[in-house]
Amino acid sequence: MDLCQLCTQHDAMGGYLCPGCTKSTHVRLQALPTLYRGLAPLLTPSVSVGQGRSGKGGPAPIPVTLDVLDIRGPGGMASLLESWVDAVRHERGRPEQPHTGNPEGRVDRAVGELLGHLPWIAVSWSEAGDFATEVRELARSVSSIIRPAAPTEQGIRVGKCPAQFDDGGVCGAVLRLGPGERVVTCSWCRMTYPPATWVGLKVLVDQDAAA
């Protein structure tokens, strides 16, 4: 018996994905365009946000916004799905054409093409398990952003504070966004990061993580 490459429990029936995992992968793929569009309202901070803790309304918490930038930006969902489209086309000897248009349209087209290939992927492609796993993780990740779990009492960890002192040193204290907060405030140096600074803050946090 050949076990399914995704669940590793059920019979793949001579292929690479069992019928149940093939169906769940189909459902997750179908959901991706809707999930992608569901991220749009979380991308841009509301202009109604105040510059302090008393601001009313406004965007989702900063970790959500930073994650949205990753998924909707260059190298995000559209590019990831298109990389699988290219891999399948290459494996099946199909013409590899450029991916053009706006990101939402690219996601729609990539999903449509992958759904068309899915029966072949499940039965004949040795990369089926990796493909189905990545689709599952992508759907889970976006779903968790749109419907996040309740934050802990300490708040959600954002990254390390990139504020520089007069002597050139960097603060480096852990930044957290507390429940109900709209501005990130460093508990050590007291530097504040309102929504308008979040894109720049993401760049600095990513640079620190890479270092």
PDB file of N, CA and C in Angstrom, residues 3-93:
ATOM      1  N   LEU A   3       1.213   4.965   0.960  1.00  0.00           N
ATOM      2  CA  LEU A   3       0.568   5.921   1.848  1.00  0.00           C
ATOM      3  C   LEU A   3       0.549   7.308   1.226  1.00  0.00           C
ATOM      4  N   CYS A   4      -0.504   8.028   1.509  1.00  0.00           N
ATOM      5  CA  CYS A   4      -0.662   9.407   1.049  1.00  0.00           C
ATOM      6  C   CYS A   4       0.500  10.264   1.541  1.00  0.00           C
ATOM      7  N   GLN A   5       1.043  11.107   0.662  1.00  0.00           N
ATOM      8  CA  GLN A   5       2.169  11.961   1.033  1.00  0.00           C
ATOM      9  C   GLN A   5       1.761  13.125   1.934  1.00  0.00           C
ATOM     10  N   LEU A   6       0.473  13.400   2.037  1.00  0.00           N
ATOM     11  CA  LEU A   6       0.036  14.509   2.887  1.00  0.00           C
ATOM     12  C   LEU A   6      -0.330  14.023   4.289  1.00  0.00           C
ATOM     13  N   CYS A   7      -1.248  13.100   4.398  1.00  0.00           N
ATOM     14  CA  CYS A   7      -1.685  12.626   5.723  1.00  0.00           C
ATOM     15  C   CYS A   7      -0.830  11.474   6.236  1.00  0.00           C
ATOM     16  N   THR A   8      -0.118  10.786   5.341  1.00  0.00           N
ATOM     17  CA  THR A   8       0.759   9.645   5.668  1.00  0.00           C
ATOM     18  C   THR A   8       0.004   8.536   6.415  1.00  0.00           C
ATOM     19  N   GLN A   9      -1.306   8.472   6.242  1.00  0.00           N
ATOM     20  CA  GLN A   9      -2.111   7.463   6.939  1.00  0.00           C
ATOM     21  C   GLN A   9      -2.953   6.625   6.000  1.00  0.00           C
ATOM     22  N   HIS A  10      -3.463   7.237   4.947  1.00  0.00           N
ATOM     23  CA  HIS A  10      -4.419   6.549   4.088  1.00  0.00           C
ATOM     24  C   HIS A  10      -3.777   6.135   2.770  1.00  0.00           C
ATOM     25  N   ASP A  11      -4.390   5.159   2.152  1.00  0.00           N
ATOM     26  CA  ASP A  11      -3.897   4.585   0.902  1.00  0.00           C
ATOM     27  C   ASP A  11      -4.032   5.596  -0.235  1.00  0.00           C
ATOM     28  N   ALA A  12      -2.911   5.867  -0.910  1.00  0.00           N
ATOM     29  CA  ALA A  12      -2.934   6.774  -2.061  1.00  0.00           C
ATOM     30  C   ALA A  12      -3.400   6.069  -3.320  1.00  0.00           C
ATOM     31  N   MET A  13      -3.691   4.794  -3.205  1.00  0.00           N
ATOM     32  CA  MET A  13      -4.270   4.013  -4.302  1.00  0.00           C
ATOM     33  C   MET A  13      -3.420   4.078  -5.566  1.00  0.00           C
ATOM     34  N   GLY A  14      -2.131   3.885  -5.382  1.00  0.00           N
ATOM     35  CA  GLY A  14      -1.218   3.867  -6.508  1.00  0.00           C
ATOM     36  C   GLY A  14      -0.713   5.229  -6.930  1.00  0.00           C
ATOM     37  N   GLY A  15      -1.215   6.288  -6.298  1.00  0.00           N
ATOM     38  CA  GLY A  15      -0.771   7.637  -6.621  1.00  0.00           C
ATOM     39  C   GLY A  15       0.036   8.231  -5.493  1.00  0.00           C
ATOM     40  N   TYR A  16      -0.170   9.513  -5.255  1.00  0.00           N
ATOM     41  CA  TYR A  16       0.602  10.207  -4.224  1.00  0.00           C
ATOM     42  C   TYR A  16      -0.268  10.865  -3.152  1.00  0.00           C
ATOM     43  N   LEU A  17      -1.527  11.137  -3.468  1.00  0.00           N
ATOM     44  CA  LEU A  17      -2.460  11.688  -2.483  1.00  0.00           C
ATOM     45  C   LEU A  17      -3.676  10.783  -2.395  1.00  0.00           C
ATOM     46  N   CYS A  18      -4.160  10.552  -1.182  1.00  0.00           N
ATOM     47  CA  CYS A  18      -5.367   9.761  -1.018  1.00  0.00           C
ATOM     48  C   CYS A  18      -6.579  10.578  -1.473  1.00  0.00           C
ATOM     49  N   PRO A  19      -7.719   9.961  -1.727  1.00  0.00           N
ATOM     50  CA  PRO A  19      -8.894  10.705  -2.183  1.00  0.00           C
ATOM     51  C   PRO A  19      -9.301  11.822  -1.217  1.00  0.00           C
ATOM     52  N   GLY A  20      -9.215  11.558   0.088  1.00  0.00           N
ATOM     53  CA  GLY A  20      -9.603  12.578   1.067  1.00  0.00           C
ATOM     54  C   GLY A  20      -8.702  13.797   1.008  1.00  0.00           C
ATOM     55  N   CYS A  21      -7.401  13.594   0.908  1.00  0.00           N
ATOM     56  CA  CYS A  21      -6.465  14.709   0.855  1.00  0.00           C
ATOM     57  C   CYS A  21      -6.522  15.426  -0.487  1.00  0.00           C
ATOM     58  N   THR A  22      -6.839  14.693  -1.539  1.00  0.00           N
ATOM     59  CA  THR A  22      -7.036  15.334  -2.838  1.00  0.00           C
ATOM     60  C   THR A  22      -8.228  16.285  -2.772  1.00  0.00           C
ATOM     61  N   LYS A  23      -9.306  15.823  -2.145  1.00  0.00           N
ATOM     62  CA  LYS A  23     -10.497  16.665  -2.015  1.00  0.00           C
ATOM     63  C   LYS A  23     -10.216  17.878  -1.141  1.00  0.00           C
ATOM     64  N   SER A  24      -9.530  17.688  -0.003  1.00  0.00           N
ATOM     65  CA  SER A  24      -9.255  18.814   0.894  1.00  0.00           C
ATOM     66  C   SER A  24      -8.317  19.821   0.229  1.00  0.00           C
ATOM     67  N   THR A  25      -7.377  19.325  -0.579  1.00  0.00           N
ATOM     68  CA  THR A  25      -6.486  20.235  -1.304  1.00  0.00           C
ATOM     69  C   THR A  25      -7.274  21.038  -2.333  1.00  0.00           C
ATOM     70  N   HIS A  26      -8.232  20.391  -2.981  1.00  0.00           N
ATOM     71  CA  HIS A  26      -9.108  21.079  -3.938  1.00  0.00           C
ATOM     72  C   HIS A  26      -9.879  22.195  -3.237  1.00  0.00           C
ATOM     73  N   VAL A  27     -10.432  21.907  -2.065  1.00  0.00           N
ATOM     74  CA  VAL A  27     -11.204  22.900  -1.314  1.00  0.00           C
ATOM     75  C   VAL A  27     -10.307  24.064  -0.887  1.00  0.00           C
ATOM     76  N   ARG A  28      -9.103  23.753  -0.410  1.00  0.00           N
ATOM     77  CA  ARG A  28      -8.189  24.816   0.022  1.00  0.00           C
ATOM     78  C   ARG A  28      -7.768  25.694  -1.148  1.00  0.00           C
ATOM     79  N   LEU A  29      -7.476  25.068  -2.280  1.00  0.00           N
ATOM     80  CA  LEU A  29      -7.111  25.851  -3.467  1.00  0.00           C
ATOM     81  C   LEU A  29      -8.248  26.780  -3.867  1.00  0.00           C
ATOM     82  N   GLN A  30      -9.456  26.260  -3.898  1.00  0.00           N
ATOM     83  CA  GLN A  30     -10.622  27.076  -4.273  1.00  0.00           C
ATOM     84  C   GLN A  30     -10.794  28.276  -3.345  1.00  0.00           C
ATOM     85  N   ALA A  31     -10.413  28.113  -2.088  1.00  0.00           N
ATOM     86  CA  ALA A  31     -10.616  29.167  -1.097  1.00  0.00           C
ATOM     87  C   ALA A  31      -9.561  30.267  -1.175  1.00  0.00           C
ATOM     88  N   LEU A  32      -8.418  29.990  -1.787  1.00  0.00           N
ATOM     89  CA  LEU A  32      -7.309  30.948  -1.747  1.00  0.00           C
ATOM     90  C   LEU A  32      -7.646  32.316  -2.352  1.00  0.00           C
ATOM     91  N   PRO A  33      -8.315  32.407  -3.512  1.00  0.00           N
ATOM     92  CA  PRO A  33      -8.643  33.748  -4.019  1.00  0.00           C
ATOM     93  C   PRO A  33      -9.497  34.558  -3.057  1.00  0.00           C
ATOM     94  N   THR A  34     -10.481  33.902  -2.427  1.00  0.00           N
ATOM     95  CA  THR A  34     -11.327  34.601  -1.464  1.00  0.00           C
ATOM     96  C   THR A  34     -10.520  35.031  -0.246  1.00  0.00           C
ATOM     97  N   LEU A  35      -9.650  34.145   0.232  1.00  0.00           N
ATOM     98  CA  LEU A  35      -8.807  34.494   1.368  1.00  0.00           C
ATOM     99  C   LEU A  35      -7.882  35.654   1.013  1.00  0.00           C
ATOM    100  N   TYR A  36      -7.341  35.636  -0.193  1.00  0.00           N
ATOM    101  CA  TYR A  36      -6.445  36.710  -0.637  1.00  0.00           C
ATOM    102  C   TYR A  36      -7.178  38.051  -0.603  1.00  0.00           C
ATOM    103  N   ARG A  37      -8.396  38.077  -1.121  1.00  0.00           N
ATOM    104  CA  ARG A  37      -9.158  39.326  -1.110  1.00  0.00           C
ATOM    105  C   ARG A  37      -9.537  39.742   0.304  1.00  0.00           C
ATOM    106  N   GLY A  38      -9.701  38.754   1.177  1.00  0.00           N
ATOM    107  CA  GLY A  38     -10.055  39.071   2.560  1.00  0.00           C
ATOM    108  C   GLY A  38      -8.949  39.774   3.318  1.00  0.00           C
ATOM    109  N   LEU A  39      -7.716  39.721   2.781  1.00  0.00           N
ATOM    110  CA  LEU A  39      -6.602  40.405   3.436  1.00  0.00           C
ATOM    111  C   LEU A  39      -6.561  41.898   3.130  1.00  0.00           C
ATOM    112  N   ALA A  40      -7.202  42.312   2.034  1.00  0.00           N
ATOM    113  CA  ALA A  40      -7.092  43.701   1.586  1.00  0.00           C
ATOM    114  C   ALA A  40      -7.472  44.727   2.654  1.00  0.00           C
ATOM    115  N   PRO A  41      -8.590  44.528   3.388  1.00  0.00           N
ATOM    116  CA  PRO A  41      -8.937  45.540   4.403  1.00  0.00           C
ATOM    117  C   PRO A  41      -7.915  45.650   5.533  1.00  0.00           C
ATOM    118  N   LEU A  42      -7.080  44.627   5.709  1.00  0.00           N
ATOM    119  CA  LEU A  42      -6.099  44.651   6.788  1.00  0.00           C
ATOM    120  C   LEU A  42      -4.781  45.289   6.370  1.00  0.00           C
ATOM    121  N   LEU A  43      -4.647  45.596   5.068  1.00  0.00           N
ATOM    122  CA  LEU A  43      -3.356  46.063   4.568  1.00  0.00           C
ATOM    123  C   LEU A  43      -3.090  47.518   4.896  1.00  0.00           C
ATOM    124  N   THR A  44      -4.105  48.373   4.745  1.00  0.00           N
ATOM    125  CA  THR A  44      -3.902  49.811   4.910  1.00  0.00           C
ATOM    126  C   THR A  44      -4.470  50.289   6.231  1.00  0.00           C
ATOM    127  N   PRO A  45      -3.644  50.870   7.105  1.00  0.00           N
ATOM    128  CA  PRO A  45      -4.157  51.408   8.369  1.00  0.00           C
ATOM    129  C   PRO A  45      -5.220  52.460   8.135  1.00  0.00           C
ATOM    130  N   SER A  46      -6.223  52.455   8.984  1.00  0.00           N
ATOM    131  CA  SER A  46      -7.303  53.426   8.871  1.00  0.00           C
ATOM    132  C   SER A  46      -6.814  54.819   9.204  1.00  0.00           C
ATOM    133  N   VAL A  47      -7.317  55.829   8.476  1.00  0.00           N
ATOM    134  CA  VAL A  47      -6.918  57.217   8.738  1.00  0.00           C
ATOM    135  C   VAL A  47      -7.522  57.726  10.030  1.00  0.00           C
ATOM    136  N   SER A  48      -8.441  56.967  10.603  1.00  0.00           N
ATOM    137  CA  SER A  48      -9.090  57.417  11.844  1.00  0.00           C
ATOM    138  C   SER A  48      -8.282  57.076  13.078  1.00  0.00           C
ATOM    139  N   VAL A  49      -7.140  56.395  12.907  1.00  0.00           N
ATOM    140  CA  VAL A  49      -6.357  56.001  14.059  1.00  0.00           C
ATOM    141  C   VAL A  49      -5.658  57.205  14.654  1.00  0.00           C
ATOM    142  N   GLY A  50      -5.716  57.353  15.954  1.00  0.00           N
ATOM    143  CA  GLY A  50      -5.013  58.414  16.629  1.00  0.00           C
ATOM    144  C   GLY A  50      -3.545  58.087  16.766  1.00  0.00           C
ATOM    145  N   GLN A  51      -2.771  59.027  17.264  1.00  0.00           N
ATOM    146  CA  GLN A  51      -1.339  58.833  17.419  1.00  0.00           C
ATOM    147  C   GLN A  51      -0.964  58.340  18.805  1.00  0.00           C
ATOM    148  N   GLY A  52      -1.930  57.932  19.577  1.00  0.00           N
ATOM    149  CA  GLY A  52      -1.620  57.435  20.914  1.00  0.00           C
ATOM    150  C   GLY A  52      -2.528  56.299  21.281  1.00  0.00           C
ATOM    151  N   ARG A  53      -2.510  55.929  22.562  1.00  0.00           N
ATOM    152  CA  ARG A  53      -3.259  54.767  23.015  1.00  0.00           C
ATOM    153  C   ARG A  53      -4.758  54.993  22.991  1.00  0.00           C
ATOM    154  N   SER A  54      -5.189  56.241  22.879  1.00  0.00           N
ATOM    155  CA  SER A  54      -6.628  56.509  22.931  1.00  0.00           C
ATOM    156  C   SER A  54      -7.268  56.529  21.556  1.00  0.00           C
ATOM    157  N   GLY A  55      -6.513  56.218  20.492  1.00  0.00           N
ATOM    158  CA  GLY A  55      -7.068  56.238  19.155  1.00  0.00           C
ATOM    159  C   GLY A  55      -8.260  55.304  19.036  1.00  0.00           C
ATOM    160  N   LYS A  56      -9.269  55.741  18.272  1.00  0.00           N
ATOM    161  CA  LYS A  56     -10.484  54.948  18.093  1.00  0.00           C
ATOM    162  C   LYS A  56     -10.474  54.301  16.718  1.00  0.00           C
ATOM    163  N   GLY A  57     -11.033  53.110  16.626  1.00  0.00           N
ATOM    164  CA  GLY A  57     -11.109  52.430  15.345  1.00  0.00           C
ATOM    165  C   GLY A  57      -9.736  52.053  14.857  1.00  0.00           C
ATOM    166  N   GLY A  58      -9.591  51.918  13.529  1.00  0.00           N
ATOM    167  CA  GLY A  58      -8.266  51.710  12.982  1.00  0.00           C
ATOM    168  C   GLY A  58      -8.019  50.304  12.499  1.00  0.00           C
ATOM    169  N   PRO A  59      -6.763  50.018  12.197  1.00  0.00           N
ATOM    170  CA  PRO A  59      -6.409  48.766  11.537  1.00  0.00           C
ATOM    171  C   PRO A  59      -6.314  47.604  12.498  1.00  0.00           C
ATOM    172  N   ALA A  60      -6.085  46.461  11.934  1.00  0.00           N
ATOM    173  CA  ALA A  60      -5.824  45.276  12.746  1.00  0.00           C
ATOM    174  C   ALA A  60      -4.479  45.431  13.425  1.00  0.00           C
ATOM    175  N   PRO A  61      -4.172  44.634  14.442  1.00  0.00           N
ATOM    176  CA  PRO A  61      -2.896  44.731  15.142  1.00  0.00           C
ATOM    177  C   PRO A  61      -1.714  44.605  14.196  1.00  0.00           C
ATOM    178  N   ILE A  62      -0.612  45.233  14.559  1.00  0.00           N
ATOM    179  CA  ILE A  62       0.539  45.334  13.679  1.00  0.00           C
ATOM    180  C   ILE A  62       1.071  44.009  13.173  1.00  0.00           C
ATOM    181  N   PRO A  63       1.166  42.925  13.957  1.00  0.00           N
ATOM    182  CA  PRO A  63       1.685  41.689  13.370  1.00  0.00           C
ATOM    183  C   PRO A  63       0.830  41.205  12.210  1.00  0.00           C
ATOM    184  N   VAL A  64      -0.481  41.422  12.284  1.00  0.00           N
ATOM    185  CA  VAL A  64      -1.365  41.054  11.197  1.00  0.00           C
ATOM    186  C   VAL A  64      -1.016  41.867   9.958  1.00  0.00           C
ATOM    187  N   THR A  65      -0.849  43.183  10.115  1.00  0.00           N
ATOM    188  CA  THR A  65      -0.559  44.045   8.986  1.00  0.00           C
ATOM    189  C   THR A  65       0.762  43.682   8.330  1.00  0.00           C
ATOM    190  N   LEU A  66       1.776  43.388   9.103  1.00  0.00           N
ATOM    191  CA  LEU A  66       3.063  43.017   8.540  1.00  0.00           C
ATOM    192  C   LEU A  66       2.972  41.709   7.784  1.00  0.00           C
ATOM    193  N   ASP A  67       2.241  40.748   8.304  1.00  0.00           N
ATOM    194  CA  ASP A  67       2.055  39.478   7.605  1.00  0.00           C
ATOM    195  C   ASP A  67       1.307  39.688   6.298  1.00  0.00           C
ATOM    196  N   VAL A  68       0.335  40.592   6.310  1.00  0.00           N
ATOM    197  CA  VAL A  68      -0.429  40.871   5.097  1.00  0.00           C
ATOM    198  C   VAL A  68       0.481  41.424   4.010  1.00  0.00           C
ATOM    199  N   LEU A  69       1.408  42.288   4.393  1.00  0.00           N
ATOM    200  CA  LEU A  69       2.361  42.834   3.423  1.00  0.00           C
ATOM    201  C   LEU A  69       3.154  41.716   2.765  1.00  0.00           C
ATOM    202  N   ASP A  70       3.539  40.726   3.550  1.00  0.00           N
ATOM    203  CA  ASP A  70       4.307  39.601   3.007  1.00  0.00           C
ATOM    204  C   ASP A  70       3.480  38.799   2.006  1.00  0.00           C
ATOM    205  N   ILE A  71       2.227  38.543   2.325  1.00  0.00           N
ATOM    206  CA  ILE A  71       1.397  37.667   1.496  1.00  0.00           C
ATOM    207  C   ILE A  71       0.899  38.371   0.243  1.00  0.00           C
ATOM    208  N   ARG A  72       0.548  39.650   0.351  1.00  0.00           N
ATOM    209  CA  ARG A  72       0.013  40.370  -0.806  1.00  0.00           C
ATOM    210  C   ARG A  72       1.094  41.066  -1.615  1.00  0.00           C
ATOM    211  N   GLY A  73       2.295  41.183  -1.080  1.00  0.00           N
ATOM    212  CA  GLY A  73       3.364  41.874  -1.779  1.00  0.00           C
ATOM    213  C   GLY A  73       4.135  40.977  -2.726  1.00  0.00           C
ATOM    214  N   PRO A  74       5.227  41.515  -3.312  1.00  0.00           N
ATOM    215  CA  PRO A  74       6.077  40.720  -4.209  1.00  0.00           C
ATOM    216  C   PRO A  74       6.607  39.477  -3.493  1.00  0.00           C
ATOM    217  N   GLY A  75       6.571  38.366  -4.189  1.00  0.00           N
ATOM    218  CA  GLY A  75       7.022  37.129  -3.573  1.00  0.00           C
ATOM    219  C   GLY A  75       6.003  36.497  -2.655  1.00  0.00           C
ATOM    220  N   GLY A  76       4.778  37.044  -2.629  1.00  0.00           N
ATOM    221  CA  GLY A  76       3.738  36.527  -1.757  1.00  0.00           C
ATOM    222  C   GLY A  76       2.927  35.411  -2.405  1.00  0.00           C
ATOM    223  N   MET A  77       1.618  35.409  -2.127  1.00  0.00           N
ATOM    224  CA  MET A  77       0.777  34.308  -2.569  1.00  0.00           C
ATOM    225  C   MET A  77       0.804  34.123  -4.084  1.00  0.00           C
ATOM    226  N   ALA A  78       0.700  35.215  -4.842  1.00  0.00           N
ATOM    227  CA  ALA A  78       0.669  35.096  -6.293  1.00  0.00           C
ATOM    228  C   ALA A  78       1.931  34.419  -6.811  1.00  0.00           C
ATOM    229  N   SER A  79       3.080  34.874  -6.353  1.00  0.00           N
ATOM    230  CA  SER A  79       4.344  34.298  -6.825  1.00  0.00           C
ATOM    231  C   SER A  79       4.498  32.846  -6.400  1.00  0.00           C
ATOM    232  N   LEU A  80       4.076  32.523  -5.185  1.00  0.00           N
ATOM    233  CA  LEU A  80       4.195  31.150  -4.716  1.00  0.00           C
ATOM    234  C   LEU A  80       3.347  30.207  -5.573  1.00  0.00           C
ATOM    235  N   LEU A  81       2.098  30.598  -5.820  1.00  0.00           N
ATOM    236  CA  LEU A  81       1.229  29.746  -6.635  1.00  0.00           C
ATOM    237  C   LEU A  81       1.758  29.624  -8.058  1.00  0.00           C
ATOM    238  N   GLU A  82       2.271  30.728  -8.590  1.00  0.00           N
ATOM    239  CA  GLU A  82       2.813  30.695  -9.951  1.00  0.00           C
ATOM    240  C   GLU A  82       4.052  29.816 -10.048  1.00  0.00           C
ATOM    241  N   SER A  83       4.823  29.727  -8.971  1.00  0.00           N
ATOM    242  CA  SER A  83       5.982  28.839  -8.998  1.00  0.00           C
ATOM    243  C   SER A  83       5.546  27.386  -9.121  1.00  0.00           C
ATOM    244  N   TRP A  84       4.418  27.027  -8.503  1.00  0.00           N
ATOM    245  CA  TRP A  84       3.886  25.674  -8.652  1.00  0.00           C
ATOM    246  C   TRP A  84       3.312  25.458 -10.051  1.00  0.00           C
ATOM    247  N   VAL A  85       2.670  26.483 -10.591  1.00  0.00           N
ATOM    248  CA  VAL A  85       2.174  26.381 -11.967  1.00  0.00           C
ATOM    249  C   VAL A  85       3.333  26.111 -12.921  1.00  0.00           C
ATOM    250  N   ASP A  86       4.424  26.864 -12.759  1.00  0.00           N
ATOM    251  CA  ASP A  86       5.583  26.685 -13.632  1.00  0.00           C
ATOM    252  C   ASP A  86       6.173  25.285 -13.488  1.00  0.00           C
ATOM    253  N   ALA A  87       6.228  24.794 -12.250  1.00  0.00           N
ATOM    254  CA  ALA A  87       6.786  23.458 -12.017  1.00  0.00           C
ATOM    255  C   ALA A  87       5.933  22.380 -12.684  1.00  0.00           C
ATOM    256  N   VAL A  88       4.612  22.522 -12.589  1.00  0.00           N
ATOM    257  CA  VAL A  88       3.720  21.539 -13.198  1.00  0.00           C
ATOM    258  C   VAL A  88       3.827  21.612 -14.722  1.00  0.00           C
ATOM    259  N   ARG A  89       3.832  22.832 -15.259  1.00  0.00           N
ATOM    260  CA  ARG A  89       3.961  22.978 -16.713  1.00  0.00           C
ATOM    261  C   ARG A  89       5.249  22.311 -17.207  1.00  0.00           C
ATOM    262  N   HIS A  90       6.334  22.543 -16.502  1.00  0.00           N
ATOM    263  CA  HIS A  90       7.614  21.956 -16.903  1.00  0.00           C
ATOM    264  C   HIS A  90       7.549  20.434 -16.864  1.00  0.00           C
ATOM    265  N   GLU A  91       6.974  19.902 -15.788  1.00  0.00           N
ATOM    266  CA  GLU A  91       6.895  18.452 -15.632  1.00  0.00           C
ATOM    267  C   GLU A  91       6.018  17.812 -16.704  1.00  0.00           C
ATOM    268  N   ARG A  92       4.987  18.513 -17.107  1.00  0.00           N
ATOM    269  CA  ARG A  92       4.044  17.958 -18.080  1.00  0.00           C
ATOM    270  C   ARG A  92       4.368  18.351 -19.521  1.00  0.00           C
ATOM    271  N   GLY A  93       5.460  19.085 -19.703  1.00  0.00           N
ATOM    272  CA  GLY A  93       5.856  19.487 -21.041  1.00  0.00           C
ATOM    273  C   GLY A  93       4.957  20.531 -21.655  1.00  0.00           C
TER     274      GLY A  93
END
